[in-house]
mmCIF file of C-alpha atoms in Angstrom:
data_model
loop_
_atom_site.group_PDB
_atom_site.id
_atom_site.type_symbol
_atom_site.label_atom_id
_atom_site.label_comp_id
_atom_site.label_asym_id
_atom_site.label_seq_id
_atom_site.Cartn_x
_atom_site.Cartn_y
_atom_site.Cartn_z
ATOM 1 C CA UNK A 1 -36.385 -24.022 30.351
ATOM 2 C CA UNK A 2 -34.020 -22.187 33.124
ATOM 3 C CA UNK A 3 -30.805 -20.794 32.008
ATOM 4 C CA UNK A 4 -29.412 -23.297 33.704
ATOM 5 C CA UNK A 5 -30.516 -25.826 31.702
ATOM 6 C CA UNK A 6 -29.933 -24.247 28.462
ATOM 7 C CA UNK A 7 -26.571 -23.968 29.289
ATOM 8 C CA UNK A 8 -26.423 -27.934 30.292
ATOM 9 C CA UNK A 9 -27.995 -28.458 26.806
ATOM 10 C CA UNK A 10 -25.517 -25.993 25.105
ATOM 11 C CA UNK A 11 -22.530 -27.983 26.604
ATOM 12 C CA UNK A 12 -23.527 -31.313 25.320
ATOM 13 C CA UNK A 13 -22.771 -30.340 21.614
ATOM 14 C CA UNK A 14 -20.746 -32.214 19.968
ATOM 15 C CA UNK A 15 -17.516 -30.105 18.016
ATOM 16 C CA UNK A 16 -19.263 -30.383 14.893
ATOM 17 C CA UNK A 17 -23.454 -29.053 16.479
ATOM 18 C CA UNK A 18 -21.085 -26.762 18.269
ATOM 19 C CA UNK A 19 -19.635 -25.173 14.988
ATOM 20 C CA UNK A 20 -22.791 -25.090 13.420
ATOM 21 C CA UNK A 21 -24.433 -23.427 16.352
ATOM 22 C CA UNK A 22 -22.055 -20.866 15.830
ATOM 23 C CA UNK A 23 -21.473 -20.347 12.416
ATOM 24 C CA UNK A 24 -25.579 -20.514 12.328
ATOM 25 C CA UNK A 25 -25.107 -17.019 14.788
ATOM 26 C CA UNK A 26 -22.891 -15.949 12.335
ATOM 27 C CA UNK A 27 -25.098 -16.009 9.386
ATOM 28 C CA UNK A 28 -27.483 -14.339 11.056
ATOM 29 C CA UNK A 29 -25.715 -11.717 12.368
ATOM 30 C CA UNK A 30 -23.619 -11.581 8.894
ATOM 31 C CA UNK A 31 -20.449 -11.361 10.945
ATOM 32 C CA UNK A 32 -17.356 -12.159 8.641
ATOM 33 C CA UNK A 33 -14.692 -11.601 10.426
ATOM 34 C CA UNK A 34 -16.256 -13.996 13.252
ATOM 35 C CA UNK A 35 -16.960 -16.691 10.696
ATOM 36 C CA UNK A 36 -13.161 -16.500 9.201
ATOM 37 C CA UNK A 37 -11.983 -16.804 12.592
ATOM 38 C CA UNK A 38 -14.323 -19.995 13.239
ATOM 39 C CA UNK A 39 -13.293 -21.854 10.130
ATOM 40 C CA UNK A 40 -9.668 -21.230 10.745
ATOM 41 C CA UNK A 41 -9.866 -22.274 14.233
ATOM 42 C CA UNK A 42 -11.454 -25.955 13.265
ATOM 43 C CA UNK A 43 -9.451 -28.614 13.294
ATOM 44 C CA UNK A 44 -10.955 -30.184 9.873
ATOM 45 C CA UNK A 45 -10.826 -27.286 7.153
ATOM 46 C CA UNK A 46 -13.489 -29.365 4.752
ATOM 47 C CA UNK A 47 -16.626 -28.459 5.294
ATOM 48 C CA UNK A 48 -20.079 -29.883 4.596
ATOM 49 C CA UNK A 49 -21.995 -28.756 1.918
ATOM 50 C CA UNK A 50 -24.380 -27.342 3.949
ATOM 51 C CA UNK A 51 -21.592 -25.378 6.167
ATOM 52 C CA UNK A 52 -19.511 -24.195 2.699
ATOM 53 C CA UNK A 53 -23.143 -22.737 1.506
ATOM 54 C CA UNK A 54 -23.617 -21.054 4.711
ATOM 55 C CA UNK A 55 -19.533 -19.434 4.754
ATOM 56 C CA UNK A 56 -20.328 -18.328 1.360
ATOM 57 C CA UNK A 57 -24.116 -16.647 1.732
ATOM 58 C CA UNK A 58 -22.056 -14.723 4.734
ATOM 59 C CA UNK A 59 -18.961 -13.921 2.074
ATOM 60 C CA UNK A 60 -21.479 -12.880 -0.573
ATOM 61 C CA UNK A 61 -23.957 -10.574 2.129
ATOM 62 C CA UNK A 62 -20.271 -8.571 2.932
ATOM 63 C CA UNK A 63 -20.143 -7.530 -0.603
ATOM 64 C CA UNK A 64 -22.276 -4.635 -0.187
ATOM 65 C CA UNK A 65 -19.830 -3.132 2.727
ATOM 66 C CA UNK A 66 -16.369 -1.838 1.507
ATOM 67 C CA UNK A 67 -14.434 -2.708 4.605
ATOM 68 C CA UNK A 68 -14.809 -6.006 4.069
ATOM 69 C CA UNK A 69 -15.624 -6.259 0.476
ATOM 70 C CA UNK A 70 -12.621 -7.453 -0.779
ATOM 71 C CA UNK A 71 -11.995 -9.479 2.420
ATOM 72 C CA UNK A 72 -15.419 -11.542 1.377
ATOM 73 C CA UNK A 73 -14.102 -11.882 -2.362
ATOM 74 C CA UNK A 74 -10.512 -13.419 -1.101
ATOM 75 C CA UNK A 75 -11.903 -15.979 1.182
ATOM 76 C CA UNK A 76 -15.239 -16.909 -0.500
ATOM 77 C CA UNK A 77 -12.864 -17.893 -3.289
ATOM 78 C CA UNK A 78 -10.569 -19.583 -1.320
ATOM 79 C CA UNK A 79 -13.082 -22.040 0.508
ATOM 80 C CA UNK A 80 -14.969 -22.733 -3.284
ATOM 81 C CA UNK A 81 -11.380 -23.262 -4.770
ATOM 82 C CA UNK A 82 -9.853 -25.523 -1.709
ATOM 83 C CA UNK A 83 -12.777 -27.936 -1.322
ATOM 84 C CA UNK A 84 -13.303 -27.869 -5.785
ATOM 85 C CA UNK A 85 -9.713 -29.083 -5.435
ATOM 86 C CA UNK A 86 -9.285 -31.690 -2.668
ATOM 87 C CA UNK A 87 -13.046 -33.421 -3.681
ATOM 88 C CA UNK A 88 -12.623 -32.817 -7.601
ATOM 89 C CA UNK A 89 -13.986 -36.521 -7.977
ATOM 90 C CA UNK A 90 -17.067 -35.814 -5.480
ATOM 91 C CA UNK A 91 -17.300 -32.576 -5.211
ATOM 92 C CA UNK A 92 -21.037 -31.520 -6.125
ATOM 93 C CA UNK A 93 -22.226 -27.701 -5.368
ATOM 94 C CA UNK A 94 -25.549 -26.944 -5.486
ATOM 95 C CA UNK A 95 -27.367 -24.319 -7.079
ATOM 96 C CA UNK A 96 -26.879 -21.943 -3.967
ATOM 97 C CA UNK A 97 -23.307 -22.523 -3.251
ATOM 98 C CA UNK A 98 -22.885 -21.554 -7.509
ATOM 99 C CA UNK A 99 -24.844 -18.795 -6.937
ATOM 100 C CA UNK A 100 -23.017 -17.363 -4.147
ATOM 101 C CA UNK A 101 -19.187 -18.001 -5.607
ATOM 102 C CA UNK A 102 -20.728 -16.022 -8.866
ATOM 103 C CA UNK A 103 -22.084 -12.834 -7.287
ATOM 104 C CA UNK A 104 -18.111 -13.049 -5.634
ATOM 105 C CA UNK A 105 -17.116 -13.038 -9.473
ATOM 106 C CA UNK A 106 -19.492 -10.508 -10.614
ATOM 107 C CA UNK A 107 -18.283 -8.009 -7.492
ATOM 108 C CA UNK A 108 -14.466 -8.664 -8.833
ATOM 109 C CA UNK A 109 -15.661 -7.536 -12.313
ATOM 110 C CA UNK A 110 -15.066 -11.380 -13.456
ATOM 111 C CA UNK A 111 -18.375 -11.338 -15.450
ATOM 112 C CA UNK A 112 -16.740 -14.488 -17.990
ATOM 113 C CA UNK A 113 -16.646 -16.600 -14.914
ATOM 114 C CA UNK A 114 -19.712 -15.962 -13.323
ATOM 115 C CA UNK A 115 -21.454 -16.665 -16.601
ATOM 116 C CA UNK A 116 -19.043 -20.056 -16.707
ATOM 117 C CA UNK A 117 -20.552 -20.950 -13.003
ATOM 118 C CA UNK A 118 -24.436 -20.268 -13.849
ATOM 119 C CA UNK A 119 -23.946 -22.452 -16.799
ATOM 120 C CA UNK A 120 -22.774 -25.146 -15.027
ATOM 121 C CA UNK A 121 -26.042 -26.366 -13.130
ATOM 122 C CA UNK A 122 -26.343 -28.328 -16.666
ATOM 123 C CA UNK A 123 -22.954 -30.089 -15.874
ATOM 124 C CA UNK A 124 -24.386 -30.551 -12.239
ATOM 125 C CA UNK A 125 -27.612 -31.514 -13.340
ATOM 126 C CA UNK A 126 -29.152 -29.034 -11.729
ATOM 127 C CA UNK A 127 -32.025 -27.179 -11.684
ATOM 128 C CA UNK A 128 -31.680 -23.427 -13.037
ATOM 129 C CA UNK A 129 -32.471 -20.410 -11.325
ATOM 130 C CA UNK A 130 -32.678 -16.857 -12.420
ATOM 131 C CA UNK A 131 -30.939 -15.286 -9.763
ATOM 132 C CA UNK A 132 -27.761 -18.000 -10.493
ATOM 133 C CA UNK A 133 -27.334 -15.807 -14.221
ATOM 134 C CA UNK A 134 -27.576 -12.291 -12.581
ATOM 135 C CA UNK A 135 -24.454 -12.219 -11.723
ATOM 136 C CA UNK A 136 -23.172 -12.499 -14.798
ATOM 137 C CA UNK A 137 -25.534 -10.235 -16.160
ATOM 138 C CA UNK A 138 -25.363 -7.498 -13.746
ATOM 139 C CA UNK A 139 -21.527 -7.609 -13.967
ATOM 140 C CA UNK A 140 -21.600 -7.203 -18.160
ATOM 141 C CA UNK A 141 -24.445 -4.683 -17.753
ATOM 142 C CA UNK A 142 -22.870 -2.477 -15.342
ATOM 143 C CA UNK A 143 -19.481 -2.376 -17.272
ATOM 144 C CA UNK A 144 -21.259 -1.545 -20.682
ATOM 145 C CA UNK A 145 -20.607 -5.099 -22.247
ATOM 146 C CA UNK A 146 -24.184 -5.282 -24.337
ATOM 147 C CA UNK A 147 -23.129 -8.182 -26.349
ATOM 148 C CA UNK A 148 -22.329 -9.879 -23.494
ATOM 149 C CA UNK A 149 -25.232 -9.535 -21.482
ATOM 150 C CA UNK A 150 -27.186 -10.314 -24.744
ATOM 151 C CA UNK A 151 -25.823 -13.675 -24.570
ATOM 152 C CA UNK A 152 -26.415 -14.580 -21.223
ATOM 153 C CA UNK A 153 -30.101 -13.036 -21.900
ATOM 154 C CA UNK A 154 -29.851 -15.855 -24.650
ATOM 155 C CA UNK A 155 -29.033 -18.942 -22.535
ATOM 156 C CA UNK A 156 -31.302 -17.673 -19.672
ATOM 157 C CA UNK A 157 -34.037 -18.524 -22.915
ATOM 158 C CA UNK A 158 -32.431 -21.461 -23.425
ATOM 159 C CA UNK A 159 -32.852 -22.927 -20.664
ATOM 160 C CA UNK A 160 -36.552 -22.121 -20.072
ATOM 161 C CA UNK A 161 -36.230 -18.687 -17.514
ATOM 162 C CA UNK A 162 -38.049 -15.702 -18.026
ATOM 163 C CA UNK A 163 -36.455 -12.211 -16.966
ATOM 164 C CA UNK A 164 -37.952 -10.054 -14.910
ATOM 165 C CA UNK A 165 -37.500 -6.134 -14.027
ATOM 166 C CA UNK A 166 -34.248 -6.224 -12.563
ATOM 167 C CA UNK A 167 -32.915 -7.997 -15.842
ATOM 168 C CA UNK A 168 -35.115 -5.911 -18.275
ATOM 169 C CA UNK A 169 -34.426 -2.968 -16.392
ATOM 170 C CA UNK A 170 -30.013 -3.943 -16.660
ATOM 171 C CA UNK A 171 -30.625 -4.976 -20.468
ATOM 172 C CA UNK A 172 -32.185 -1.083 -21.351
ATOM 173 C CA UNK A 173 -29.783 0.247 -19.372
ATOM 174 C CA UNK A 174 -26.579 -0.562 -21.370
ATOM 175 C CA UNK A 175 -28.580 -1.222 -24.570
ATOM 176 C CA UNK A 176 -29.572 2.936 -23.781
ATOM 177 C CA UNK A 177 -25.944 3.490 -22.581
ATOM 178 C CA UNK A 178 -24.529 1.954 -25.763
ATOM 179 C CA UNK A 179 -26.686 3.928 -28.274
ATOM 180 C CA UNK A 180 -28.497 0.646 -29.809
ATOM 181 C CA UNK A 181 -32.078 1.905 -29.927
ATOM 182 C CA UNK A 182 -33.443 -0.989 -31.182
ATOM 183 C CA UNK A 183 -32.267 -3.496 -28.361
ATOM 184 C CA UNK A 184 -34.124 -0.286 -26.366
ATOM 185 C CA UNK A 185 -37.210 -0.472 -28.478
ATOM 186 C CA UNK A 186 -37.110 -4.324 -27.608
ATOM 187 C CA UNK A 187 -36.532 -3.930 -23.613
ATOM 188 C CA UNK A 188 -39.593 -1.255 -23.673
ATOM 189 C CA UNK A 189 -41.694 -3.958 -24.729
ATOM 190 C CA UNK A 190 -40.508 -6.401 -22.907
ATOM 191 C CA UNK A 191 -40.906 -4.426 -19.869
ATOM 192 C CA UNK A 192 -44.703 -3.783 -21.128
ATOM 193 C CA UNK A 193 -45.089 -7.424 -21.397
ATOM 194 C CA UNK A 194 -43.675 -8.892 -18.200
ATOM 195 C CA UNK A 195 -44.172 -5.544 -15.775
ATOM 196 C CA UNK A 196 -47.522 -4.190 -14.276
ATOM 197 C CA UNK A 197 -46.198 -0.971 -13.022
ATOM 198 C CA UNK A 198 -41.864 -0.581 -13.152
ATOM 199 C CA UNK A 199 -40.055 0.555 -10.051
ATOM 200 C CA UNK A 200 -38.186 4.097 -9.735
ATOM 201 C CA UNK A 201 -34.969 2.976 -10.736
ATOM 202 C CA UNK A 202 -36.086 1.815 -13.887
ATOM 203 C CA UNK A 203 -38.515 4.682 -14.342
ATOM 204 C CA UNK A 204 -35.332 6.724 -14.519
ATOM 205 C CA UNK A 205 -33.646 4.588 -17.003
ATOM 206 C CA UNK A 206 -36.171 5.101 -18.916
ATOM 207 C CA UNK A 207 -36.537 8.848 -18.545
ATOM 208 C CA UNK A 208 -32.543 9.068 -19.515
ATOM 209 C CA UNK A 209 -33.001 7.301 -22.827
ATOM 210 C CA UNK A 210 -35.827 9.970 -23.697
ATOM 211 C CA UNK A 211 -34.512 12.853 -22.543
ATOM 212 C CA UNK A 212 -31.102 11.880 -24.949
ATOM 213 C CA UNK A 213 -29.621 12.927 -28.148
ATOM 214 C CA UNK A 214 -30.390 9.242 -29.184
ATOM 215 C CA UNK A 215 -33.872 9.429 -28.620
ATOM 216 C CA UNK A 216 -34.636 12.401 -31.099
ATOM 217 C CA UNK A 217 -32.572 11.177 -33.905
ATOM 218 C CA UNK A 218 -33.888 7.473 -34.578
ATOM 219 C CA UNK A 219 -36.843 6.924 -35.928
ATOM 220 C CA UNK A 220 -38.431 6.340 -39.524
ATOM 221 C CA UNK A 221 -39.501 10.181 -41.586
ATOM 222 C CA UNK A 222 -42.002 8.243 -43.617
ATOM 223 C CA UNK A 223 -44.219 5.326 -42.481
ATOM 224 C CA UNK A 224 -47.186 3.635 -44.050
ATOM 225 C CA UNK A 225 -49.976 4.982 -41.809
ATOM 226 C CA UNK A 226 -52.227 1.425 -43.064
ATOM 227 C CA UNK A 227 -49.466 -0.658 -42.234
ATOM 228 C CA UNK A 228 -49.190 0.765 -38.659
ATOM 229 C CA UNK A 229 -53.106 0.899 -37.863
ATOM 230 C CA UNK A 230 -52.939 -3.119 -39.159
ATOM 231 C CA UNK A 231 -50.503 -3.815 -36.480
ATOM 232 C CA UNK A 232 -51.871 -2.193 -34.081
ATOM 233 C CA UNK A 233 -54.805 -4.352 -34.308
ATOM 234 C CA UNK A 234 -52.830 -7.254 -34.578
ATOM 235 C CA UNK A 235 -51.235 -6.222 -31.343
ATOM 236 C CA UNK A 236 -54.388 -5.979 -29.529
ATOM 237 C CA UNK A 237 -54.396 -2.157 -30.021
ATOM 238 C CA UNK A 238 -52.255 0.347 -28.105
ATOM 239 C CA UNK A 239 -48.780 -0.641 -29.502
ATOM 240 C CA UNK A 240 -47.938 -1.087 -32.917
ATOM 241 C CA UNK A 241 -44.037 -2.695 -32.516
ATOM 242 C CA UNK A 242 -42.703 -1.390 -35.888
ATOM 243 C CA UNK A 243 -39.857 0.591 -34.619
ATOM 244 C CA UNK A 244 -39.561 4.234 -33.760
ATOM 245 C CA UNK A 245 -42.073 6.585 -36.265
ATOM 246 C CA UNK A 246 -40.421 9.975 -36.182
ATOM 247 C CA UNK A 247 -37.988 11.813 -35.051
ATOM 248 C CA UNK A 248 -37.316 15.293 -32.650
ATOM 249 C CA UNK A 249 -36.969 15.464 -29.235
ATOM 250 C CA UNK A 250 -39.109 14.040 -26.890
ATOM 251 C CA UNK A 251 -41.560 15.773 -24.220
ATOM 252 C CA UNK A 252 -41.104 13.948 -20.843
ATOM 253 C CA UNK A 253 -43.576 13.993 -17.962
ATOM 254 C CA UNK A 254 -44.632 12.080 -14.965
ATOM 255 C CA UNK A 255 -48.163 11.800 -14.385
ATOM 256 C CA UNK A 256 -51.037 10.100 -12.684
ATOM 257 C CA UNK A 257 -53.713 8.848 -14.252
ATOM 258 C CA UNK A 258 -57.599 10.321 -12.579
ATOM 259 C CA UNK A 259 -60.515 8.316 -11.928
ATOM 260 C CA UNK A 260 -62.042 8.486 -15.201
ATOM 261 C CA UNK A 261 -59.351 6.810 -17.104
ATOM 262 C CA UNK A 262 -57.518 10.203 -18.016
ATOM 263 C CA UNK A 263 -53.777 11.163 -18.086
ATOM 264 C CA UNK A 264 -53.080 14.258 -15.623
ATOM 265 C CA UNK A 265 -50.468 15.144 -17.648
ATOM 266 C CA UNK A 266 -51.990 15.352 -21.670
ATOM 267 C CA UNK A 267 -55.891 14.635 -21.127
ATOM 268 C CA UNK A 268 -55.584 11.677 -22.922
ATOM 269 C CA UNK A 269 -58.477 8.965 -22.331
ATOM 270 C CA UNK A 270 -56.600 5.440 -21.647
ATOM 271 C CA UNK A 271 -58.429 2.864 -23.937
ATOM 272 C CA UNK A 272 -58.863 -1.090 -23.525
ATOM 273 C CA UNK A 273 -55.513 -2.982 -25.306
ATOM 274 C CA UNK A 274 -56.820 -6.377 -25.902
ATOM 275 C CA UNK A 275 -54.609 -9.648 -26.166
ATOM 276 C CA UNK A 276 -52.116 -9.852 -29.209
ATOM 277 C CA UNK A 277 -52.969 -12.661 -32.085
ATOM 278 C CA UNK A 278 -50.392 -14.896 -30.161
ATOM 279 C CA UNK A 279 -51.743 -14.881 -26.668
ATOM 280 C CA UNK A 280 -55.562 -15.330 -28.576
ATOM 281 C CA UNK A 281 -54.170 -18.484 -30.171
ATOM 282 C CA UNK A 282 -52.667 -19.763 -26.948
ATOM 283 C CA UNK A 283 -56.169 -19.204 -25.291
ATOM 284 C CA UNK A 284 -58.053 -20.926 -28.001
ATOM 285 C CA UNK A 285 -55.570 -23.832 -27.324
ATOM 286 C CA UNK A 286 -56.136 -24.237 -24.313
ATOM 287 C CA UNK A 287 -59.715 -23.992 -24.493
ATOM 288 C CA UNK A 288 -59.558 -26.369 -26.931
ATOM 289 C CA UNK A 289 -57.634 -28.471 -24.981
ATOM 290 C CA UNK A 290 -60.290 -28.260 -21.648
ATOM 291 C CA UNK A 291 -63.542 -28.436 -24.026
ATOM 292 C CA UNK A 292 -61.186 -32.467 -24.716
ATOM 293 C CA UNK A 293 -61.267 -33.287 -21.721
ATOM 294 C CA UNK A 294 -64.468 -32.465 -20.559
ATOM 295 C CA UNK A 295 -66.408 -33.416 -23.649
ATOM 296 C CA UNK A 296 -68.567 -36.585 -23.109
ATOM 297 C CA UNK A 297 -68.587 -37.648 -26.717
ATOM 298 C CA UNK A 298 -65.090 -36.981 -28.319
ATOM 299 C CA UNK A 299 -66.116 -34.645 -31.506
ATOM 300 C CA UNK A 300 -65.236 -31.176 -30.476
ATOM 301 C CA UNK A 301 -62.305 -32.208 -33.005
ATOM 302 C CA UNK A 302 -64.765 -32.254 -35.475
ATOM 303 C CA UNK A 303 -65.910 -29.026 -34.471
ATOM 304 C CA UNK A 304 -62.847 -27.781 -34.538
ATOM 305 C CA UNK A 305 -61.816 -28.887 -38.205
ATOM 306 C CA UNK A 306 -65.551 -27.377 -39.165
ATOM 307 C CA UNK A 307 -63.881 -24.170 -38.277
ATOM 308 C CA UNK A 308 -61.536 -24.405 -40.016
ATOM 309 C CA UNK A 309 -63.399 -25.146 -43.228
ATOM 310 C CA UNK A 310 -65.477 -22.107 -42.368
ATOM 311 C CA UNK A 311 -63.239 -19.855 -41.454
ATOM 312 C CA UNK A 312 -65.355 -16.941 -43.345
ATOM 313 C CA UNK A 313 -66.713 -16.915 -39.787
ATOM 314 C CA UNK A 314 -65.504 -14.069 -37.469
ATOM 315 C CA UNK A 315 -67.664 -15.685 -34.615
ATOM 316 C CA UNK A 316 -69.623 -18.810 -33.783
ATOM 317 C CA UNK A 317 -72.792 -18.042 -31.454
ATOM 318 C CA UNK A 318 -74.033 -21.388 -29.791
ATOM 319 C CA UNK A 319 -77.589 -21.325 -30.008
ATOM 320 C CA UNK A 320 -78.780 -24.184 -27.832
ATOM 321 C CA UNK A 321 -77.179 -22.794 -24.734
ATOM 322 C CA UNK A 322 -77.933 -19.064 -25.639
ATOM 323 C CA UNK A 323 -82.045 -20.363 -25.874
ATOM 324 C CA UNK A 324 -81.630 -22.241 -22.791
ATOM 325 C CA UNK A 325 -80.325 -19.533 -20.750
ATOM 326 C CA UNK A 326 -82.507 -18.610 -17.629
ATOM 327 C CA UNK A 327 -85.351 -20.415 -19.182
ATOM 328 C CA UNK A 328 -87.378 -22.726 -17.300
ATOM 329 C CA UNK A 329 -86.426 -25.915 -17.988
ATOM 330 C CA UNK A 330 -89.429 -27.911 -16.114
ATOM 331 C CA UNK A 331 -91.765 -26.457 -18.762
ATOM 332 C CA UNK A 332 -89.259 -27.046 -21.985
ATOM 333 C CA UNK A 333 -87.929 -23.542 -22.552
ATOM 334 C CA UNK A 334 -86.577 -22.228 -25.202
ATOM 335 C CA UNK A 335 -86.240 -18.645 -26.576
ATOM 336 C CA UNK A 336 -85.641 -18.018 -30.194
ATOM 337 C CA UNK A 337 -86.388 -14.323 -29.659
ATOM 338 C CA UNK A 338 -83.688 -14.574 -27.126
ATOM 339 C CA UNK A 339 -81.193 -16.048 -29.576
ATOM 340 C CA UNK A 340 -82.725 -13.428 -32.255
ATOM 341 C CA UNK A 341 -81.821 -10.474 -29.816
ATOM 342 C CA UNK A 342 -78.093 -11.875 -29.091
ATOM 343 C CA UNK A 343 -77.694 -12.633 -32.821
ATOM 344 C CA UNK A 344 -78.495 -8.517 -33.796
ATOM 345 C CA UNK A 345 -76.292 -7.680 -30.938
ATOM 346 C CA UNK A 346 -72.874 -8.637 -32.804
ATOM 347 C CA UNK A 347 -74.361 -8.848 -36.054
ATOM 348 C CA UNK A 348 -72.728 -4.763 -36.730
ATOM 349 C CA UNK A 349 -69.244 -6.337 -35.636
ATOM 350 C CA UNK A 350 -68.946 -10.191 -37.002
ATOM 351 C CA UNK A 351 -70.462 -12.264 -39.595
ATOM 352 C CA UNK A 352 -71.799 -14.964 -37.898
ATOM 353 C CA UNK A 353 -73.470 -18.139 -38.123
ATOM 354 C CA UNK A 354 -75.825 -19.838 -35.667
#
């Protein structure tokens, strides 16, 4: 197509493709000022929910730039509060256009209301979304208001949401900030849980809280050594949760860990951490579950009850398909010795039954 006949095309909008064709150049430029001056120049100040969204995802990508920081605050407000008002019987945001007005909030320091606008996707019926509470969260965080942020951690539970590093990381941070180390005994481990490898900003969190007065004053003198090496093996191994054992200051040190499975730093030989008791009976569940579904005749309940009943049993070995394996079926198979040979294997670690 010529630029002749783009610009035929161009001048067939109508005044409402025509304001979305700009405010669409807008968006993508993140202009401000040129989208203020577009909405004020239209002849119908109510918007579309679709256009309100896309004046608001400008107002709330200006936040980041003080010249026209506060400018995005005043008239992201203003649009959400005029078209709230004149549609109060109709009006329906979406999760977006709540998102957006609360990361306004949370830049004004109005954490209270951006919490008040992330719960209301329940009053909306909408779906939630994590990044609708952060806000909220950020805001409390930032301005060292742990119970706060506790609570919104709370309903973000409530409602089915799991936090991820940039929440975890926010929660340490004024849990650290605030002195309360065991909300920062908690965050740890829920950092552990939820994060393969943190990023450098919450490396350094982390690195503060150590290298603090805090750090080398909590912690129990005397601990039962039995009780901790128990829950470490409930754990999986590797973590114990108890608390903090001891106190004095702590040595900190970044490192690398070499080929062999050995910290650069103390020589240390990283060992397997298996899955906690919980995650083991989730898995067993839904093996359980599968071994249902797939089962021809319906009696792995039965099996299942039998274990119960024998629950003397550290492990079960299934000797049909252990004598079966690799045989050769054509000529009727069957290997006791290799059933004999897998038995003696785990026989030093379980009692078993075959």
């Amino acid at each position: 197509m010529n630029s002749q006949n783009k610009k035929k095309k161009r001048q067939k909008l109508n005044p409402e493709a025509e304001f979305r064709f700009t405010l669409d150049h807008c968006s993508k430029t993140k202009d401000l000022s040129a989208a203020i001056s577009l909405y004020e120049s239209s002849p119908n100040p109510t918007l579309s929910l679709n256009n309100l969204n896309s004046l608001l995802y400008i107002c709330s990508n200006s936040l980041s730039n003080l010249e026209t920081r506060e400018l995005a605050i005043e008239f992201g407000f203003k649009l959400f509060d005029l078209h709230r008002s004149k549609n109060s019987s109709i009006f329906k945001p979406n999760e977006a256009t709540l998102t957006a007005v609360a990361r306004l909030a949370s830049a004004k320091g109005d954490g209270d209301y951006a919490f008040e606008l992330s719960k209301s996707v329940k009053k909306y019926a909408l779906a939630p979304k994590l990044r609708t509470y952060g806000p909220a969260l950020f805001c409390f965080s930032d301005n060292g208001m742990a119970d706060k942020a506790y609570e919104v951690e709370e309903h973000i539970k409530s409602v089915g949401l799991q936090l991820e590093e940039p929440e975890l990381a926010a929660l340490l941070k004024v849990s650290a900030e605030s002195g309360r180390e065991k909300k920062v005994y908690e965050y740890l481990h829920k950092l552990r849980a939820a994060v393969r490898g943190v990023n450098g900003s919450t490396a350094e969190i982390i690195e503060s809280w150590f290298n603090g007065e805090k750090a080398a004053m909590v912690g129990l003198v005397n601990w039962d050594e039995d009780e901790v090496k128990e829950a470490i093996l409930t754990n999986g191994g590797g973590w114990h949760g108890l608390g903090w054992l001891g106190t004095g200051k702590w040595i900190i040190q970044r490192s690398s860990v070499a080929s062999d499975g050995r910290c650069c730093a103390c020589d240390q030989q990283l060992t397997c951490v298996d899955i906690d008791r919980a995650e083991t009976e989730k898995f067993a569940q839904s093996v359980a579950s599968l071994a249902m579904e797939r089962e021809v005749q319906s009696n792995f309940k039965e099996f299942q009850d039998w274990i119960q009943q024998n629950s003397e049993y550290e492990a079960v070995v299934d000797g049909a398909n252990i004598g079966l394996y690799q045989q050769n079926f054509a000529e009727g198979g069957f290997s006791v010795s290799q059933v004999v040979k897998f038995e003696n294997v785990i026989f030093c670690l379980y009692s078993v039954v075959v």
